[in-house]
mmCIF file of C-alpha atoms in Angstrom:
data_model
loop_
_atom_site.group_PDB
_atom_site.id
_atom_site.type_symbol
_atom_site.label_atom_id
_atom_site.label_comp_id
_atom_site.label_asym_id
_atom_site.label_seq_id
_atom_site.Cartn_x
_atom_site.Cartn_y
_atom_site.Cartn_z
ATOM 1 C CA UNK A 20 -22.009 10.049 3.077
ATOM 2 C CA UNK A 21 -23.273 8.060 -0.172
ATOM 3 C CA UNK A 22 -23.748 5.078 2.174
ATOM 4 C CA UNK A 23 -23.535 4.135 5.807
ATOM 5 C CA UNK A 24 -19.659 5.384 6.998
ATOM 6 C CA UNK A 25 -16.935 2.801 6.973
ATOM 7 C CA UNK A 26 -17.229 0.892 10.826
ATOM 8 C CA UNK A 27 -13.150 1.410 11.449
ATOM 9 C CA UNK A 28 -12.444 4.858 12.726
ATOM 10 C CA UNK A 29 -8.826 4.911 13.872
ATOM 11 C CA UNK A 30 -8.786 6.143 17.597
ATOM 12 C CA UNK A 31 -6.176 9.089 17.668
ATOM 13 C CA UNK A 32 -4.699 8.000 21.458
ATOM 14 C CA UNK A 33 -2.198 10.700 23.140
ATOM 15 C CA UNK A 34 1.281 8.769 22.851
ATOM 16 C CA UNK A 35 3.700 8.811 25.949
ATOM 17 C CA UNK A 36 6.809 8.384 23.961
ATOM 18 C CA UNK A 37 8.401 8.501 20.158
ATOM 19 C CA UNK A 38 8.747 4.874 20.692
ATOM 20 C CA UNK A 39 5.176 3.948 20.587
ATOM 21 C CA UNK A 40 5.104 5.808 17.330
ATOM 22 C CA UNK A 41 7.914 3.644 15.442
ATOM 23 C CA UNK A 42 6.027 0.242 15.477
ATOM 24 C CA UNK A 43 3.714 -0.271 13.054
ATOM 25 C CA UNK A 44 0.387 -1.981 13.861
ATOM 26 C CA UNK A 45 0.009 -5.356 12.214
ATOM 27 C CA UNK A 46 -3.463 -6.840 12.540
ATOM 28 C CA UNK A 47 -4.550 -10.331 11.555
ATOM 29 C CA UNK A 48 -8.398 -10.303 10.514
ATOM 30 C CA UNK A 49 -8.364 -13.667 8.717
ATOM 31 C CA UNK A 50 -6.203 -16.711 7.941
ATOM 32 C CA UNK A 51 -5.657 -16.158 3.956
ATOM 33 C CA UNK A 52 -6.907 -13.088 2.715
ATOM 34 C CA UNK A 53 -4.752 -10.360 1.167
ATOM 35 C CA UNK A 54 -2.444 -8.332 3.042
ATOM 36 C CA UNK A 55 -3.023 -4.466 2.876
ATOM 37 C CA UNK A 56 -0.396 -1.777 3.673
ATOM 38 C CA UNK A 57 -0.506 1.830 4.032
ATOM 39 C CA UNK A 58 3.108 2.998 4.298
ATOM 40 C CA UNK A 59 2.368 6.825 3.743
ATOM 41 C CA UNK A 60 -0.441 7.562 6.039
ATOM 42 C CA UNK A 61 2.099 10.022 7.999
ATOM 43 C CA UNK A 62 4.770 12.622 7.310
ATOM 44 C CA UNK A 63 7.861 11.042 6.842
ATOM 45 C CA UNK A 64 11.332 12.549 6.543
ATOM 46 C CA UNK A 65 13.339 11.105 3.187
ATOM 47 C CA UNK A 66 16.942 11.269 3.117
ATOM 48 C CA UNK A 67 18.110 14.004 0.837
ATOM 49 C CA UNK A 68 14.865 14.574 -0.382
ATOM 50 C CA UNK A 69 11.503 16.743 0.823
ATOM 51 C CA UNK A 70 9.655 15.525 3.589
ATOM 52 C CA UNK A 71 6.778 13.207 2.513
ATOM 53 C CA UNK A 72 3.235 14.498 3.267
ATOM 54 C CA UNK A 73 0.366 11.999 4.472
ATOM 55 C CA UNK A 74 -1.766 10.451 1.963
ATOM 56 C CA UNK A 75 -5.288 10.733 3.140
ATOM 57 C CA UNK A 76 -7.523 7.755 3.502
ATOM 58 C CA UNK A 77 -4.815 5.212 2.760
ATOM 59 C CA UNK A 78 -4.710 4.010 6.361
ATOM 60 C CA UNK A 79 -8.443 3.716 6.733
ATOM 61 C CA UNK A 80 -8.686 1.693 3.384
ATOM 62 C CA UNK A 81 -5.910 -0.736 4.103
ATOM 63 C CA UNK A 82 -7.465 -1.577 7.524
ATOM 64 C CA UNK A 83 -10.983 -1.866 6.017
ATOM 65 C CA UNK A 84 -10.255 -3.948 3.066
ATOM 66 C CA UNK A 85 -8.190 -6.437 5.386
ATOM 67 C CA UNK A 86 -11.159 -6.698 7.375
ATOM 68 C CA UNK A 87 -13.588 -7.101 4.697
ATOM 69 C CA UNK A 88 -11.121 -9.562 2.989
ATOM 70 C CA UNK A 89 -10.286 -11.544 5.762
ATOM 71 C CA UNK A 90 -6.869 -10.474 5.016
ATOM 72 C CA UNK A 91 -3.963 -8.898 7.036
ATOM 73 C CA UNK A 92 -3.052 -5.058 7.363
ATOM 74 C CA UNK A 93 0.242 -3.334 8.491
ATOM 75 C CA UNK A 94 -0.280 0.362 8.976
ATOM 76 C CA UNK A 95 1.531 3.372 11.306
ATOM 77 C CA UNK A 96 -0.295 3.454 14.920
ATOM 78 C CA UNK A 97 -2.791 5.783 15.831
ATOM 79 C CA UNK A 98 -0.148 7.465 18.152
ATOM 80 C CA UNK A 99 1.877 8.533 15.152
ATOM 81 C CA UNK A 100 -1.186 9.715 13.143
ATOM 82 C CA UNK A 101 -2.049 11.607 16.183
ATOM 83 C CA UNK A 102 1.475 13.212 16.407
ATOM 84 C CA UNK A 103 1.250 14.198 12.873
ATOM 85 C CA UNK A 104 -2.390 16.003 13.136
ATOM 86 C CA UNK A 105 -1.067 17.700 16.030
ATOM 87 C CA UNK A 106 2.102 19.115 14.753
ATOM 88 C CA UNK A 107 2.446 18.658 11.033
ATOM 89 C CA UNK A 108 5.759 17.115 10.743
ATOM 90 C CA UNK A 109 7.607 13.902 10.013
ATOM 91 C CA UNK A 110 7.047 11.315 13.323
ATOM 92 C CA UNK A 111 10.395 11.625 14.849
ATOM 93 C CA UNK A 112 13.023 8.690 14.292
ATOM 94 C CA UNK A 113 10.438 7.132 11.399
ATOM 95 C CA UNK A 114 11.731 5.744 8.375
ATOM 96 C CA UNK A 115 9.889 5.780 5.083
ATOM 97 C CA UNK A 116 9.006 2.179 4.265
ATOM 98 C CA UNK A 117 8.741 2.470 0.932
ATOM 99 C CA UNK A 118 12.443 4.376 0.682
ATOM 100 C CA UNK A 119 14.535 2.403 2.406
ATOM 101 C CA UNK A 120 18.333 1.656 1.886
ATOM 102 C CA UNK A 121 19.717 -1.809 0.959
ATOM 103 C CA UNK A 122 21.318 -2.129 4.229
ATOM 104 C CA UNK A 123 18.647 -1.284 6.791
ATOM 105 C CA UNK A 124 15.678 -2.830 4.945
ATOM 106 C CA UNK A 125 16.091 -6.650 6.746
ATOM 107 C CA UNK A 126 15.702 -4.801 10.223
ATOM 108 C CA UNK A 127 13.053 -2.315 9.572
ATOM 109 C CA UNK A 128 10.043 -2.897 11.634
ATOM 110 C CA UNK A 129 7.618 -2.367 8.869
ATOM 111 C CA UNK A 130 9.730 -5.355 6.509
ATOM 112 C CA UNK A 131 9.802 -7.266 9.834
ATOM 113 C CA UNK A 132 6.083 -7.282 10.381
ATOM 114 C CA UNK A 133 5.664 -8.737 6.943
ATOM 115 C CA UNK A 134 8.114 -11.419 7.277
ATOM 116 C CA UNK A 135 6.028 -12.485 10.478
ATOM 117 C CA UNK A 136 2.869 -12.898 8.209
ATOM 118 C CA UNK A 137 2.240 -16.715 7.919
ATOM 119 C CA UNK A 138 0.159 -16.098 4.499
ATOM 120 C CA UNK A 139 2.127 -14.988 1.646
ATOM 121 C CA UNK A 140 -0.130 -14.216 -0.899
ATOM 122 C CA UNK A 141 -1.534 -10.950 -2.483
ATOM 123 C CA UNK A 142 0.336 -7.665 -1.171
ATOM 124 C CA UNK A 143 -1.543 -4.266 -2.187
ATOM 125 C CA UNK A 144 0.454 -1.530 -0.839
ATOM 126 C CA UNK A 145 -1.808 1.252 -0.938
ATOM 127 C CA UNK A 146 -0.888 4.706 -1.797
ATOM 128 C CA UNK A 147 -2.556 8.250 -2.741
ATOM 129 C CA UNK A 148 -1.823 10.493 -5.710
ATOM 130 C CA UNK A 149 -2.290 13.990 -6.717
ATOM 131 C CA UNK A 150 -5.398 14.171 -9.406
ATOM 132 C CA UNK A 151 -3.713 15.236 -12.500
ATOM 133 C CA UNK A 152 -5.715 15.729 -15.834
ATOM 134 C CA UNK A 153 -4.946 13.010 -18.451
ATOM 135 C CA UNK A 154 -3.943 10.598 -15.657
ATOM 136 C CA UNK A 155 -6.324 7.520 -14.619
ATOM 137 C CA UNK A 156 -7.814 7.476 -10.960
ATOM 138 C CA UNK A 157 -6.424 4.066 -10.332
ATOM 139 C CA UNK A 158 -2.707 3.383 -10.996
ATOM 140 C CA UNK A 159 -1.744 -0.629 -10.852
ATOM 141 C CA UNK A 160 2.246 -0.717 -10.227
ATOM 142 C CA UNK A 161 3.864 -4.159 -10.563
ATOM 143 C CA UNK A 162 7.317 -2.811 -11.076
ATOM 144 C CA UNK A 163 8.437 -5.015 -7.936
ATOM 145 C CA UNK A 164 7.475 -7.828 -9.832
ATOM 146 C CA UNK A 165 8.730 -6.912 -12.787
ATOM 147 C CA UNK A 166 12.208 -6.499 -11.384
ATOM 148 C CA UNK A 167 12.404 -9.882 -9.435
ATOM 149 C CA UNK A 168 10.015 -12.621 -11.632
ATOM 150 C CA UNK A 169 10.198 -10.576 -15.243
ATOM 151 C CA UNK A 170 7.652 -9.360 -17.578
ATOM 152 C CA UNK A 171 5.384 -12.189 -17.916
ATOM 153 C CA UNK A 172 4.016 -12.559 -14.308
ATOM 154 C CA UNK A 173 3.981 -8.774 -13.929
ATOM 155 C CA UNK A 174 2.080 -8.138 -16.911
ATOM 156 C CA UNK A 175 -0.446 -10.652 -16.081
ATOM 157 C CA UNK A 176 -0.865 -9.393 -12.447
ATOM 158 C CA UNK A 177 -1.288 -5.790 -14.106
ATOM 159 C CA UNK A 178 -3.935 -7.436 -16.284
ATOM 160 C CA UNK A 179 -5.916 -9.245 -13.522
ATOM 161 C CA UNK A 180 -5.973 -6.377 -11.124
ATOM 162 C CA UNK A 181 -7.040 -3.779 -13.444
ATOM 163 C CA UNK A 182 -9.795 -6.107 -14.939
ATOM 164 C CA UNK A 183 -11.172 -6.880 -11.618
ATOM 165 C CA UNK A 184 -10.827 -3.098 -10.059
ATOM 166 C CA UNK A 185 -12.312 -1.513 -13.430
ATOM 167 C CA UNK A 186 -15.606 -3.883 -12.907
ATOM 168 C CA UNK A 187 -15.699 -2.680 -9.526
ATOM 169 C CA UNK A 188 -15.254 1.246 -10.082
ATOM 170 C CA UNK A 189 -17.381 2.012 -13.232
ATOM 171 C CA UNK A 190 -16.793 5.568 -13.899
ATOM 172 C CA UNK A 191 -12.890 5.523 -12.601
ATOM 173 C CA UNK A 192 -10.426 5.159 -15.104
ATOM 174 C CA UNK A 193 -7.951 2.147 -14.109
ATOM 175 C CA UNK A 194 -4.398 2.181 -15.386
ATOM 176 C CA UNK A 195 -2.602 -1.246 -15.703
ATOM 177 C CA UNK A 196 0.838 0.564 -17.079
ATOM 178 C CA UNK A 197 1.149 3.562 -15.179
ATOM 179 C CA UNK A 198 4.287 6.060 -14.720
ATOM 180 C CA UNK A 199 4.628 5.039 -10.938
ATOM 181 C CA UNK A 200 5.402 1.486 -10.762
ATOM 182 C CA UNK A 201 6.436 0.593 -7.108
ATOM 183 C CA UNK A 202 10.313 -0.057 -7.946
ATOM 184 C CA UNK A 203 13.084 2.339 -7.405
ATOM 185 C CA UNK A 204 15.681 1.924 -10.172
ATOM 186 C CA UNK A 205 17.450 5.169 -10.296
ATOM 187 C CA UNK A 206 18.539 5.211 -6.466
ATOM 188 C CA UNK A 207 19.696 2.357 -4.287
ATOM 189 C CA UNK A 208 16.534 1.920 -2.173
ATOM 190 C CA UNK A 209 13.873 -0.778 -1.831
ATOM 191 C CA UNK A 210 10.116 0.250 -2.142
ATOM 192 C CA UNK A 211 7.690 -2.003 0.341
ATOM 193 C CA UNK A 212 6.647 -3.805 -2.480
ATOM 194 C CA UNK A 213 10.029 -5.055 -3.522
ATOM 195 C CA UNK A 214 10.427 -5.966 -0.079
ATOM 196 C CA UNK A 215 7.401 -8.015 0.308
ATOM 197 C CA UNK A 216 8.668 -9.394 -2.985
ATOM 198 C CA UNK A 217 11.384 -10.972 -1.957
ATOM 199 C CA UNK A 218 9.826 -12.390 1.193
ATOM 200 C CA UNK A 219 7.486 -14.537 -1.372
ATOM 201 C CA UNK A 220 4.301 -12.128 -1.683
ATOM 202 C CA UNK A 221 2.563 -11.372 -5.058
ATOM 203 C CA UNK A 222 2.831 -7.593 -4.548
ATOM 204 C CA UNK A 223 1.201 -4.595 -6.325
ATOM 205 C CA UNK A 224 1.662 -0.991 -5.632
ATOM 206 C CA UNK A 225 -1.827 0.952 -5.778
ATOM 207 C CA UNK A 226 -2.044 4.571 -6.264
ATOM 208 C CA UNK A 227 -5.403 6.018 -5.610
ATOM 209 C CA UNK A 228 -6.023 9.483 -6.803
ATOM 210 C CA UNK A 229 -7.888 11.853 -4.320
ATOM 211 C CA UNK A 230 -11.093 11.921 -5.258
ATOM 212 C CA UNK A 231 -11.228 8.374 -5.551
ATOM 213 C CA UNK A 232 -9.756 7.734 -2.278
ATOM 214 C CA UNK A 233 -12.796 10.260 -0.578
ATOM 215 C CA UNK A 234 -15.459 8.341 -2.230
ATOM 216 C CA UNK A 235 -14.292 5.040 -1.081
ATOM 217 C CA UNK A 236 -13.764 6.362 2.542
ATOM 218 C CA UNK A 237 -17.012 7.721 1.975
ATOM 219 C CA UNK A 238 -18.990 4.985 0.521
ATOM 220 C CA UNK A 239 -19.177 1.371 2.434
ATOM 221 C CA UNK A 240 -20.858 0.055 -0.877
ATOM 222 C CA UNK A 241 -18.153 0.968 -2.881
ATOM 223 C CA UNK A 242 -15.375 -0.186 -0.768
ATOM 224 C CA UNK A 243 -16.921 -3.731 -0.154
ATOM 225 C CA UNK A 244 -17.086 -4.048 -4.103
ATOM 226 C CA UNK A 245 -13.628 -3.142 -4.188
ATOM 227 C CA UNK A 246 -12.564 -5.710 -1.574
ATOM 228 C CA UNK A 247 -14.301 -8.016 -3.136
ATOM 229 C CA UNK A 248 -12.369 -7.429 -6.449
ATOM 230 C CA UNK A 249 -9.183 -7.634 -4.734
ATOM 231 C CA UNK A 250 -10.342 -11.196 -3.378
ATOM 232 C CA UNK A 251 -11.198 -12.337 -6.948
ATOM 233 C CA UNK A 252 -7.693 -11.366 -8.101
ATOM 234 C CA UNK A 253 -5.482 -12.697 -5.351
ATOM 235 C CA UNK A 254 -5.546 -16.158 -6.520
ATOM 236 C CA UNK A 255 -4.874 -15.687 -9.993
ATOM 237 C CA UNK A 256 -1.953 -13.247 -9.282
ATOM 238 C CA UNK A 257 -0.227 -15.561 -6.787
ATOM 239 C CA UNK A 258 -0.679 -18.315 -9.430
ATOM 240 C CA UNK A 259 1.307 -16.180 -12.011
ATOM 241 C CA UNK A 260 4.086 -15.489 -9.483
ATOM 242 C CA UNK A 261 4.110 -19.060 -8.266
ATOM 243 C CA UNK A 262 4.794 -20.161 -11.713
ATOM 244 C CA UNK A 263 7.385 -17.879 -12.294
ATOM 245 C CA UNK A 264 9.313 -18.610 -9.311
ATOM 246 C CA UNK A 265 8.883 -22.602 -10.348
ATOM 247 C CA UNK A 266 10.793 -21.726 -13.560
ATOM 248 C CA UNK A 267 14.343 -23.368 -13.903
ATOM 249 C CA UNK A 268 16.919 -20.643 -14.726
#
């Protein structure tokens, strides 16, 4: 480790039934910090698509950043992670919170967990991506805000988050206009940021390359710096969305 390991290990407890794996763990670490989610921390089945593989470190980072910022986290429970480690198969009966049909969204356990949050501020949806030559290490996706509120708040949010994270991650590239934007357009589905945006959050999908995720998972100092970057970006992002929502149509 480059510095002391992070202090939030997830205990992989045995589960008595599959039902205990389907409800996310929603944890509130403080009154008004950002919300962090990690919907792809486990194997998941997608309708008509190949199974979605786990995105390593995302659950750990979401919980850690929530604790460090005094915010909230919504992640898959330890029982679901343990099942996937043992079986290397999708969690039985689980739906991908980032690939929900319009009809099922409001009753989905993850969306209900977001609805129950008292603070509707910055929402950072933590994802992992492959390290691809020519692509940035960190992608800032604001497609959900763009679709809901327009270009002005989306561009403002992308710039705010990218500037803040770039200062916290020297040596890593941050892309404010990446290919993956966190908004389904070609299919009638909702991403988690699309769901949270409709609930009043200022939503961003964060795509982290594997090398960056691994570094953040091993280096507490680096992880703390990124947490501080999210705190600095949170209110300006909320203000940008609030201004757009207040505009008359």
